[in-house]
Short mmCIF file of C-alpha atoms in Angstrom, two decimals:
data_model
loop_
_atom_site.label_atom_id
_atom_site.label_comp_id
_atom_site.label_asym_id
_atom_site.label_seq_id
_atom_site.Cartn_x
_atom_site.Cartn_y
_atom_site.Cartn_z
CA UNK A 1 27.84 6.56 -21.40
CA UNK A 2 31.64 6.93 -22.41
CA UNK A 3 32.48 5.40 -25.16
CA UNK A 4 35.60 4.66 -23.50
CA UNK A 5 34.99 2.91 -20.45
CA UNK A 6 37.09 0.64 -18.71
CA UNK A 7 36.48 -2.63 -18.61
CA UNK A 8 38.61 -5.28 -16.75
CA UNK A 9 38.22 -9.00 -17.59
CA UNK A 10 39.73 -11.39 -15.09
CA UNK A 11 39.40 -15.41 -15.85
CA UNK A 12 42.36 -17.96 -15.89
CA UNK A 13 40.92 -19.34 -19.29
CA UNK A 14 42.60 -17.53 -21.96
CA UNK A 15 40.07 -17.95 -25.00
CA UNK A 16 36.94 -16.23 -22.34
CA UNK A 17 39.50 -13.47 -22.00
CA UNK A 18 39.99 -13.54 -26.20
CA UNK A 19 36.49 -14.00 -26.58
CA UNK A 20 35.53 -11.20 -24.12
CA UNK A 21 38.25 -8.78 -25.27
CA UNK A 22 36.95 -9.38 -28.89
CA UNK A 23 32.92 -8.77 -28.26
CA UNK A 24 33.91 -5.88 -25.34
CA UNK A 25 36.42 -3.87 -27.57
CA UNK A 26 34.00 -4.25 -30.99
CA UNK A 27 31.44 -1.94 -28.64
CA UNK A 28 34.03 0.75 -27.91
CA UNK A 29 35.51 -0.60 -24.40
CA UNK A 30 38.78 -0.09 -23.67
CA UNK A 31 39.74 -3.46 -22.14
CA UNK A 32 42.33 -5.16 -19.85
CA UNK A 33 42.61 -8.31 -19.15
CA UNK A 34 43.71 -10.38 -16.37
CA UNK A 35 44.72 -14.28 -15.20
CA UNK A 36 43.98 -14.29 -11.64
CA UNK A 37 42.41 -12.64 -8.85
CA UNK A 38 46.08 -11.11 -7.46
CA UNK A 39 46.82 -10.25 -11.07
CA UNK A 40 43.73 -8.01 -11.07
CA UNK A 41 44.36 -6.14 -7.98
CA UNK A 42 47.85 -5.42 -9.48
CA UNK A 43 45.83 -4.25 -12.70
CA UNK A 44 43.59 -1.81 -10.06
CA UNK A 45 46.15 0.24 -8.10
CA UNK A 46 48.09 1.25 -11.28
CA UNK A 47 44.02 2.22 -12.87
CA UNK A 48 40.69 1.48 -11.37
CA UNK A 49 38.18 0.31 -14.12
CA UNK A 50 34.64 1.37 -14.83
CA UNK A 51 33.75 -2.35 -14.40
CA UNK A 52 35.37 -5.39 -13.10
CA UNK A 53 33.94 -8.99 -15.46
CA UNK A 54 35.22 -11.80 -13.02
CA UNK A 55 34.91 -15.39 -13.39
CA UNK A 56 34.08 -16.97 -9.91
CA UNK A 57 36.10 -20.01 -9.69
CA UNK A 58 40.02 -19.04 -9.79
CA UNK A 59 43.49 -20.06 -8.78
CA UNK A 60 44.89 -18.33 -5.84
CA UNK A 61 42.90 -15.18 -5.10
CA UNK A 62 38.39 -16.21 -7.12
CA UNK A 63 36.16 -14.02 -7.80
CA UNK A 64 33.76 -14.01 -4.20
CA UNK A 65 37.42 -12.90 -2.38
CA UNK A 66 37.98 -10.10 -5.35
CA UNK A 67 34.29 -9.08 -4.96
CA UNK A 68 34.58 -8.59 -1.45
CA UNK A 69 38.03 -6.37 -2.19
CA UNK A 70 36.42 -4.03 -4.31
CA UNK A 71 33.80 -3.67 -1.66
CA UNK A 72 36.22 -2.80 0.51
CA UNK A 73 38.62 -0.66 -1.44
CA UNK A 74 36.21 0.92 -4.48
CA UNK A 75 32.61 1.00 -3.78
CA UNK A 76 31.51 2.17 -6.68
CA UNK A 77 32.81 0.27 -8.97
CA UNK A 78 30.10 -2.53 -10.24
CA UNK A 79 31.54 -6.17 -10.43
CA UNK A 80 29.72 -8.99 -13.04
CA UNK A 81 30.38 -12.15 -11.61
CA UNK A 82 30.88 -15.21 -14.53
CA UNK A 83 30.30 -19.07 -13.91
CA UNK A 84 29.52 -22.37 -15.42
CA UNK A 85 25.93 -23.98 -14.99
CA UNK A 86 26.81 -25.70 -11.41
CA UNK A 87 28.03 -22.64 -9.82
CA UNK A 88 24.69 -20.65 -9.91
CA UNK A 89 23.87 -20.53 -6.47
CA UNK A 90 27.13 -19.10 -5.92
CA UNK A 91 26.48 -16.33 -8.28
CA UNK A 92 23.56 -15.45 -6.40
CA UNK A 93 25.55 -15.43 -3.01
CA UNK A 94 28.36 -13.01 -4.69
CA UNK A 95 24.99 -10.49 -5.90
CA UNK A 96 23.81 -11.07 -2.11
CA UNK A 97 27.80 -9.52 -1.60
CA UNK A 98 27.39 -6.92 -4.03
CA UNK A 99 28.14 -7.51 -7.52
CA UNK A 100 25.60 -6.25 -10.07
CA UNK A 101 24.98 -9.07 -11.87
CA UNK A 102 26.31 -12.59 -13.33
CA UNK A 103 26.54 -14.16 -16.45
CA UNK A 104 26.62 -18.08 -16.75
CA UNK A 105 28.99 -19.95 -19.38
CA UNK A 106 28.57 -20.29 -22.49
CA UNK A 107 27.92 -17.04 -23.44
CA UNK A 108 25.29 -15.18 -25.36
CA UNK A 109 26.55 -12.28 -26.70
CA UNK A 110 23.62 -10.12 -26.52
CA UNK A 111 23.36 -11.00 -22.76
CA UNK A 112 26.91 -9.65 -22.41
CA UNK A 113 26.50 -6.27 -23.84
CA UNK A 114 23.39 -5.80 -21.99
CA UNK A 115 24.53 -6.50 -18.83
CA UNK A 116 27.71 -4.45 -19.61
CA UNK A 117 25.68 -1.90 -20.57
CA UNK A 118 23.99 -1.48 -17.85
CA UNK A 119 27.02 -1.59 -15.37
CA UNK A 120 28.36 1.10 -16.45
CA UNK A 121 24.90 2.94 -16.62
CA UNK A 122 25.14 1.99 -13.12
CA UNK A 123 28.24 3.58 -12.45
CA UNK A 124 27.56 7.08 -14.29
CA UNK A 125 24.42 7.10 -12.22
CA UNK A 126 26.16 6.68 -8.73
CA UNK A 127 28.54 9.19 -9.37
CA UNK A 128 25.07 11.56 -10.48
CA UNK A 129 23.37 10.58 -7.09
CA UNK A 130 25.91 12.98 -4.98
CA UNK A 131 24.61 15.90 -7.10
CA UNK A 132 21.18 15.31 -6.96
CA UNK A 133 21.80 14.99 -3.19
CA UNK A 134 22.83 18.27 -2.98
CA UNK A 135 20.10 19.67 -4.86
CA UNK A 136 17.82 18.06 -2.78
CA UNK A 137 18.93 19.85 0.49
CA UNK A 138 19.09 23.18 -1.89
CA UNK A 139 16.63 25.86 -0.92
CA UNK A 140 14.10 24.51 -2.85
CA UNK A 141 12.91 21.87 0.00
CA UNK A 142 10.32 22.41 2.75
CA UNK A 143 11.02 19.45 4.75
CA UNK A 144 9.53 16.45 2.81
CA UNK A 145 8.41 18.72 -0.36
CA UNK A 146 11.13 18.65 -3.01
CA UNK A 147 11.29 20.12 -6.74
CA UNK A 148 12.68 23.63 -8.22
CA UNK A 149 10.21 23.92 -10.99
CA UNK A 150 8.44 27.00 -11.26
CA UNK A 151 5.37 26.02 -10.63
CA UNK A 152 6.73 24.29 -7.29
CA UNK A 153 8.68 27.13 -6.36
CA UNK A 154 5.77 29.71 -6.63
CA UNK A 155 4.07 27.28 -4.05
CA UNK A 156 7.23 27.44 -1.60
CA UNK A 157 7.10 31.14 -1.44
CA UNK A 158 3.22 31.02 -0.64
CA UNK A 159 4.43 28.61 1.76
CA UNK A 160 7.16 31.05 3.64
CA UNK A 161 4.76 33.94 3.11
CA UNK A 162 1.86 32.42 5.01
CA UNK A 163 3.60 30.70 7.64
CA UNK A 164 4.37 33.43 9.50
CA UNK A 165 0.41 35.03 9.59
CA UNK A 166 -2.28 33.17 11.35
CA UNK A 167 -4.72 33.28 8.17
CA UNK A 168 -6.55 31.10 6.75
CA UNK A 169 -5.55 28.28 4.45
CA UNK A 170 -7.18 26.77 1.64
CA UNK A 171 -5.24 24.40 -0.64
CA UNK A 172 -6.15 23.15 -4.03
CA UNK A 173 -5.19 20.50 -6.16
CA UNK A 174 -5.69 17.19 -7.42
CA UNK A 175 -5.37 13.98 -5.14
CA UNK A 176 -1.66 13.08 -4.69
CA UNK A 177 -0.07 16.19 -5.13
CA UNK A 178 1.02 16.57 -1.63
CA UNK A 179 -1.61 18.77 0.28
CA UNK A 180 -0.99 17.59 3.41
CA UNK A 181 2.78 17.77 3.14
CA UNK A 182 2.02 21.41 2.28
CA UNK A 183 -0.22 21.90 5.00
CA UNK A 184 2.57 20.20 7.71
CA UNK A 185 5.35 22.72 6.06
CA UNK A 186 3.24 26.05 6.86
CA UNK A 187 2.46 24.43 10.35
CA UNK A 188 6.31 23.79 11.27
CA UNK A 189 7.42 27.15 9.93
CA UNK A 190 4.81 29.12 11.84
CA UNK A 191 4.37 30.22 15.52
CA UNK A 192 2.23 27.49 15.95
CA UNK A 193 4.85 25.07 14.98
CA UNK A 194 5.21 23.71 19.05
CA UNK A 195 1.31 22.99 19.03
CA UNK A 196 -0.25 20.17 17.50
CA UNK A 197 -0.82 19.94 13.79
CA UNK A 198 -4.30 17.46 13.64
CA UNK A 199 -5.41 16.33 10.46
CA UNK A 200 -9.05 15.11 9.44
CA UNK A 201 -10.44 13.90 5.81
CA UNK A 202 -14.22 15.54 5.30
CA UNK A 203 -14.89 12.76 3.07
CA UNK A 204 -13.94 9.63 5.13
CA UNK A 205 -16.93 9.51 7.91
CA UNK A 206 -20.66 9.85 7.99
CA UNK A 207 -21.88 13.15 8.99
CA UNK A 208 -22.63 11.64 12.06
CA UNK A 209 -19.22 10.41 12.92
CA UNK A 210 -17.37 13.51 11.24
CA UNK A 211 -19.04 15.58 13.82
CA UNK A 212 -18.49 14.00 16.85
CA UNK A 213 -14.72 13.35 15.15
CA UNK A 214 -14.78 17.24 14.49
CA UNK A 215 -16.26 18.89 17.36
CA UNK A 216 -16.63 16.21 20.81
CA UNK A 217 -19.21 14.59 22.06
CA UNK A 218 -20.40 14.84 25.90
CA UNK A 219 -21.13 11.33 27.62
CA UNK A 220 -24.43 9.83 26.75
CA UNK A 221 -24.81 12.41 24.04
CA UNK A 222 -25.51 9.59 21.69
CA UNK A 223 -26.07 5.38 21.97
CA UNK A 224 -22.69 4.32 22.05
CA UNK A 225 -21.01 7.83 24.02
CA UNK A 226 -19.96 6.35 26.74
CA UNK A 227 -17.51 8.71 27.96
CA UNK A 228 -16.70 12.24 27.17
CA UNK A 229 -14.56 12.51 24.16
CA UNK A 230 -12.59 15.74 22.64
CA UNK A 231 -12.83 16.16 19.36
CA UNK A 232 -10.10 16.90 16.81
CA UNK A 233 -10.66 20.75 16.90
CA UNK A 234 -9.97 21.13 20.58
CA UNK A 235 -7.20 18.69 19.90
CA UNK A 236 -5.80 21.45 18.06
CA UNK A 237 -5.83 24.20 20.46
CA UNK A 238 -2.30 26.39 20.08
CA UNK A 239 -1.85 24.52 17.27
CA UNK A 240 -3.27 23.55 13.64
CA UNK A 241 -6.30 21.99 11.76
CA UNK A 242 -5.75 20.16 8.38
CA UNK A 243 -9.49 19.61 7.49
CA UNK A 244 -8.91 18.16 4.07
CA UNK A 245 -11.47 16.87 1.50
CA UNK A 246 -13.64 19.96 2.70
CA UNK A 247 -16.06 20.34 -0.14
CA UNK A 248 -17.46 16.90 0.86
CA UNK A 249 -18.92 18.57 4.57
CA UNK A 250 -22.12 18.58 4.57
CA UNK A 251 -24.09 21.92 4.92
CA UNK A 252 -24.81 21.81 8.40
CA UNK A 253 -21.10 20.95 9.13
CA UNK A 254 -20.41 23.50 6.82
CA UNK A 255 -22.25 26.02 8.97
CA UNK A 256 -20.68 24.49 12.26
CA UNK A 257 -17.04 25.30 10.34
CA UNK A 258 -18.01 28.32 9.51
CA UNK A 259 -19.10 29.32 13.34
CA UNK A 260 -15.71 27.90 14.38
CA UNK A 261 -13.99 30.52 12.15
CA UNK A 262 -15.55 33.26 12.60
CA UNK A 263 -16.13 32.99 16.96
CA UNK A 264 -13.23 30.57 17.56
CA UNK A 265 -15.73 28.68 19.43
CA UNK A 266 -16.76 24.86 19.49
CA UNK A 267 -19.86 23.02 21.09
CA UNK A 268 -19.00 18.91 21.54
CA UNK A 269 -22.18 17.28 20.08
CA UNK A 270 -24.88 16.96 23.63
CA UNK A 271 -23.39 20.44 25.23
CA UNK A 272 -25.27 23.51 25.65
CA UNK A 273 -22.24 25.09 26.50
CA UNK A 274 -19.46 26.47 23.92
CA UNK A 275 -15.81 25.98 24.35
CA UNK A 276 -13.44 28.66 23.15
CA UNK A 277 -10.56 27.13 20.90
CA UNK A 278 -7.51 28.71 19.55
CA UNK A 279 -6.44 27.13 16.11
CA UNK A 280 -5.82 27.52 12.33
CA UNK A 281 -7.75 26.48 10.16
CA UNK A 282 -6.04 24.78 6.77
CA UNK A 283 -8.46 23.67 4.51
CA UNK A 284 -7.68 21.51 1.32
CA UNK A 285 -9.96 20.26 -1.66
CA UNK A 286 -9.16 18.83 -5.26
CA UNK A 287 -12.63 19.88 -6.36
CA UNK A 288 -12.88 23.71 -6.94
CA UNK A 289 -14.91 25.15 -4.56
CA UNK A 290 -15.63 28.49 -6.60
CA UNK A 291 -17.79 26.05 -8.83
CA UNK A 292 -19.31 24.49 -6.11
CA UNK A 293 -20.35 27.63 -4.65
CA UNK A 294 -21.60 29.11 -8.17
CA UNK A 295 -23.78 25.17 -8.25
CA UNK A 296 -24.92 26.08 -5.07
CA UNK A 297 -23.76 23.11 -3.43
CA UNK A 298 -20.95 24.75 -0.80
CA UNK A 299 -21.90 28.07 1.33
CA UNK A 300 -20.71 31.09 -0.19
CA UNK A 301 -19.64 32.48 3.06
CA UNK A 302 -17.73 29.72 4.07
CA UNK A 303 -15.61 29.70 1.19
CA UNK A 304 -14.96 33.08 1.39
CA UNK A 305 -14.09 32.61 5.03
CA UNK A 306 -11.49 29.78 4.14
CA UNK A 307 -10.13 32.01 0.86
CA UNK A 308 -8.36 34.27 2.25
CA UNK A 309 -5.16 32.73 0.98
CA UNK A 310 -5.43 30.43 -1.52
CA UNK A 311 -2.28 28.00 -2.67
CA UNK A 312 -2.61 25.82 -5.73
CA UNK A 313 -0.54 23.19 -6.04
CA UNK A 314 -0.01 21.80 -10.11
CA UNK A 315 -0.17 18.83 -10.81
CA UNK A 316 3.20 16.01 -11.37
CA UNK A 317 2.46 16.76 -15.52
CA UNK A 318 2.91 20.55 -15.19
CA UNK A 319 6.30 20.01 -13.73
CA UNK A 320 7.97 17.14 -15.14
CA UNK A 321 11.28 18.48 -14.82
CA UNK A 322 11.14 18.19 -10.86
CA UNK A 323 10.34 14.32 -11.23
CA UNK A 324 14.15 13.32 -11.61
CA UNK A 325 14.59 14.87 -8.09
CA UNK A 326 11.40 13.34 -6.88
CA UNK A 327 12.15 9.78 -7.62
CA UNK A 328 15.54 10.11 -6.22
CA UNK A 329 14.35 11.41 -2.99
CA UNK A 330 11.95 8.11 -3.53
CA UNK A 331 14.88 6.24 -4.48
CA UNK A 332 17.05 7.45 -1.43
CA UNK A 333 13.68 6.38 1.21
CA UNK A 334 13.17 2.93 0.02
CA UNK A 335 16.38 2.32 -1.61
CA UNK A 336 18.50 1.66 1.42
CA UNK A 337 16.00 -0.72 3.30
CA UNK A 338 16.82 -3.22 0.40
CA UNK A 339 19.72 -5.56 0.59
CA UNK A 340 21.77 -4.75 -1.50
CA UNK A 341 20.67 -1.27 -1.60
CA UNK A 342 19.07 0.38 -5.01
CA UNK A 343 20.67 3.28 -5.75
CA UNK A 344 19.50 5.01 -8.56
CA UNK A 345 17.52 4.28 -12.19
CA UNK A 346 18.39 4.05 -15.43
CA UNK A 347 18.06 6.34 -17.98
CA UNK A 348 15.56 4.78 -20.44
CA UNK A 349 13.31 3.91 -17.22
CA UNK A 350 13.99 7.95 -15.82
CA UNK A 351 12.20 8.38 -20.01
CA UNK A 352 9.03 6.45 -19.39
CA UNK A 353 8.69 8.13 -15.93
CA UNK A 354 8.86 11.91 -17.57
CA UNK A 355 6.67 10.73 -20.11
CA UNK A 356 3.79 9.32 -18.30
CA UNK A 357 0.88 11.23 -17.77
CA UNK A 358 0.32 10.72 -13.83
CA UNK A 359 -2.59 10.75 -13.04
CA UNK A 360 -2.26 9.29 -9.15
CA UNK A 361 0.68 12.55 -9.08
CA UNK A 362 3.00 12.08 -6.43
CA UNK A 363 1.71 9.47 -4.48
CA UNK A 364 1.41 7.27 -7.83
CA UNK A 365 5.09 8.06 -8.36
CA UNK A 366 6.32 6.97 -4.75
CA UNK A 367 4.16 3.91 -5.24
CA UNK A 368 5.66 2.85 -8.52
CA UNK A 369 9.38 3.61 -7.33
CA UNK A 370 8.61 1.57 -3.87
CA UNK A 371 7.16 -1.14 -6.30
CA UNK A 372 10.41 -1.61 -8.29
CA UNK A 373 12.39 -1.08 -5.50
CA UNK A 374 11.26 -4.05 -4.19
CA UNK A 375 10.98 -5.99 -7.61
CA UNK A 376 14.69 -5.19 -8.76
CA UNK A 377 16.83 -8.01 -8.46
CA UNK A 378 19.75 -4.88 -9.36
CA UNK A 379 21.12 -2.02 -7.14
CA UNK A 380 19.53 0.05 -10.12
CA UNK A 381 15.78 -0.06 -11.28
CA UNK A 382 15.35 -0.56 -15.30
CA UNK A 383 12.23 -0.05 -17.37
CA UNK A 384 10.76 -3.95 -16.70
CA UNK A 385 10.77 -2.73 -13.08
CA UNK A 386 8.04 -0.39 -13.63
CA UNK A 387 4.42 -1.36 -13.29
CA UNK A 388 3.09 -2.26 -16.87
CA UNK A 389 0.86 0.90 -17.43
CA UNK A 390 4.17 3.15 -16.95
CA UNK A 391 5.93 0.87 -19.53
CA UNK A 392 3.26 0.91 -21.80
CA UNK A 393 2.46 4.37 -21.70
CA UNK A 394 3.23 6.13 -25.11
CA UNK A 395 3.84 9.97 -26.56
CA UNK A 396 0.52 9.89 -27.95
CA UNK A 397 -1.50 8.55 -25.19
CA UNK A 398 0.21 11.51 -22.79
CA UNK A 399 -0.76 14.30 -25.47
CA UNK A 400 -4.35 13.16 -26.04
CA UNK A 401 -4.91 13.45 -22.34
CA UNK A 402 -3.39 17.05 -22.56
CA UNK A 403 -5.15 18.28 -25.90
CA UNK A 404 -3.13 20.59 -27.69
CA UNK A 405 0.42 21.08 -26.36
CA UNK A 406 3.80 23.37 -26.98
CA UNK A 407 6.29 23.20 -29.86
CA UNK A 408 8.59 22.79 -26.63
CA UNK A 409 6.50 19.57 -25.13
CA UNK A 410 6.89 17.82 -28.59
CA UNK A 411 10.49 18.35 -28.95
CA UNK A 412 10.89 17.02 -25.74
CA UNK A 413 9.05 13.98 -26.49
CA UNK A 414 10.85 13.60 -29.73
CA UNK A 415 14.01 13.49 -28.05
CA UNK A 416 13.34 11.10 -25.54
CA UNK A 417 11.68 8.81 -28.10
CA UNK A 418 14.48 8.84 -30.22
CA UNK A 419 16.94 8.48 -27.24
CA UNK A 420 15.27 5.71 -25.44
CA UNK A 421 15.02 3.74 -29.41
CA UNK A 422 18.83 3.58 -29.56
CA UNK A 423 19.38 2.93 -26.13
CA UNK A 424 20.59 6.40 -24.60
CA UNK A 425 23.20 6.74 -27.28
CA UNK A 426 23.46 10.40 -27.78
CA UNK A 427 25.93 10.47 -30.55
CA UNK A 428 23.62 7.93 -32.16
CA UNK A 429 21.24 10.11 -31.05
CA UNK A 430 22.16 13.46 -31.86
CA UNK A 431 23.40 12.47 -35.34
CA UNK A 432 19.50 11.73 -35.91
CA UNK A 433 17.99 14.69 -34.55
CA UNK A 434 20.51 16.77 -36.84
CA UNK A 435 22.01 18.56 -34.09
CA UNK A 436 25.57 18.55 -32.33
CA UNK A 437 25.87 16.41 -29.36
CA UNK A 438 26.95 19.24 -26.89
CA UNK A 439 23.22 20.86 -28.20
CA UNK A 440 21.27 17.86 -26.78
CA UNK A 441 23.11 17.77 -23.74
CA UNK A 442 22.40 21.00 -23.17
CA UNK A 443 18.39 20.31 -23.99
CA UNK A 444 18.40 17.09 -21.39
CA UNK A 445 19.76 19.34 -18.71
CA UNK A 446 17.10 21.36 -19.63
CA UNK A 447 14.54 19.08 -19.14
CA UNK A 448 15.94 17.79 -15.35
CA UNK A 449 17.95 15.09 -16.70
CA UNK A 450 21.52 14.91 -14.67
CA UNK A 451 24.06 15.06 -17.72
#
């Protein structure tokens, strides 16, 4: 944050403005004052603040009509409404219009610089969110799929190598990492990307049920067939077959997928006849099938029928540096639905998100960013908007989980810790750590933080 921010303090009470210019200027704001709300706008077209501090209730030109000219002429700029006791519910109509927050008379100092704080954390981070925007239409997207960490990227290049054969697919990776996004984004940039893409868990039906979900069933194949039924695979002719959870198939569904590879033929279940089908086959599994196989417990010829390229995806802790982008494409979906919309998150709450361990991946991150989305009273989400196991989450905990880890893992750590203990100030911060100020910098940019 700049040490010299703006700040501009409009109230027709002259000892809130002394009072205000006092506490604001003793944390390093550079601060202007003004009497009115027509005063203020005069104060704005010769130099638009960082932060506009308005008290609601003013002569001429109060604080709701200078709110809603600031909407209208500088976006951007966050607006902290002030008022006495009675006029609460009008301070929660004016952050209903837009301003960031309020602060109710008297004072509490600690409330003030907290709130101001923030603001202008605010503001840095919507001037940020155009940049990340950009990255995240860089080349480094498949669609839906968005990071530029190695580990990501190596994936993406699978990705634009396979598309364009018709071989077999088998994904692995923990749950939540995004296997079926994966499998959509070699569908759409493949031949078969005007034919249907059909997707079907192994592990959410009986055997039963998978199969007649799988392959058909004819009419009065079964109690309850009462009409002829396709099943998913013939659903995907011309097109493509996510079968994921595939270690869980059973072995005589195993040997049914396996006849489906290798003759491109189906049977529904009650048909002596076989159906010829047309369609690829991506499989996906977060248990590794090698060991199964070696156990005995998945066909050896199957797997080597479904490994003929293999794509594994790491997990959200081996590429930590991609989840700035990923909660701001999270930000950006659920974000805007809100009224007023949230726009970004603050710095110490971007901390505890690098720092937790994830074990949900992906899908626990979009959870957790929808969660605060919704829970944010503020057009920015702070660290007591995160669920409680993110907040709690500590350095230690995370390198437990991971065993032994890098000389370059713990500095990383370090630096957050001591960053997030004197609230993201780096010169604060970088006086601790012993090194100059343009060094750390340079390290957070490093580690996918937007400096």
């Amino acid at each position: 944050m700049d040490d010299q921010s703006h700040v501009l303090v409009v109230d027709d009470d002259t000892e809130t403005l002394t009072l205000l210019r006092e506490i604001l200027s003793k944390e390093g704001y550079d601060v202007g004052t003004a009497m009115d709300g027509k005063s203020a706008l005069d104060h704005i077209n010769n130099r638009v603040p960082d932060l506009v501090m308005s008290d609601i209730h003013m002569p001429d030109l109060d604080g709701m009509a200078l709110l809603a000219e600031l909407r209208h002429r500088h976006q951007d700029v966050p607006v902290i409404l002030m008022t006495a006791y009675g006029s609460l519910k009008t301070a929660v109509d004016g952050l209903r219009s837009g301003a960031f927050d309020y602060l109710s008379k008297p004072f509490i100092v600690d409330d003030i610089r907290l709130v101001v704080r923030r603001a202008l954390e605010h503001k840095n981070l919507s001037r940020q969110n155009q940049a990340l925007k950009e990255q995240l239409r860089s080349r480094y997207r498949f669609d839906n799929l968005v990071g530029s960490s190695p580990g990501i990227v190596s994936v993406y290049k699978s990705i634009a190598r396979v598309a364009h054969t018709d071989s077999t697919v088998l994904l692995q990776g923990e749950s939540g990492t995004g296997k079926e996004l994966i499998a959509r984004a070699i569908h759409a940039n493949s031949a078969r990307s005007a034919g249907p893409f059909v997707a079907v868990d192994g592990g959410s039906l009986a055997e039963t049920l998978l199969e007649s979900e799988l392959f058909g069933h004819e009419r009065g194949s079964f109690t309850g067939a009462v009409a002829t039924k396709k099943g998913l695979l013939e659903k995907a002719h011309m097109g493509t077959c996510f079968l994921d959870e595939v270690a869980d198939l059973t072995p005589a569904l195993q040997g049914k997928l396996l006849r489906v590879i290798q003759e491109r033929e189906i049977r529904r279940v009650g048909s002596t006849s076989p159906m010829t089908v047309d369609v690829r086959i991506i499989a996906a599994s977060k248990k590794d099938l090698d060991q199964l196989v070696r156990a005995g417990t998945f066909r050896e010829d199957l797997f080597y029928r479904l490994n003929v390229v293999t794509i594994n995806i790491p997990p959200l802790r081996e590429r930590v540096e991609d989840i700035p982008l990923l909660t701001q494409y999270f930000v950006q979906m659920y974000g805007g639905k809100k009224s007023p919309p949230v726009t970004g998150i603050a710095p110490e709450a971007m901390a505890l998100l690098t720092r937790y361990w994830w074990p949900g991946n992906i899908r626990e991150l979009e959870h957790a960013i929808e969660r605060a989305i919704a829970l944010t009273p503020h057009p920015v989400i702070f660290p007591e908007d995160l669920p409680q196991s993110i907040q709690t989450a500590t350095v230690q905990a995370a390198a437990q989980a991971r065993g032994w880890v890098t000389l370059a893992e713990l500095e990383k750590d370090h630096i957050l810790r001591v960053l997030e203990a004197h609230n993201q100030d780096l010169g604060r911060a970088s006086a601790i750590l012993g090194i100059h100020r343009k060094t750390l910098l340079r390290k957070l940019r490093h580690f996918g933080f937007p400096c």
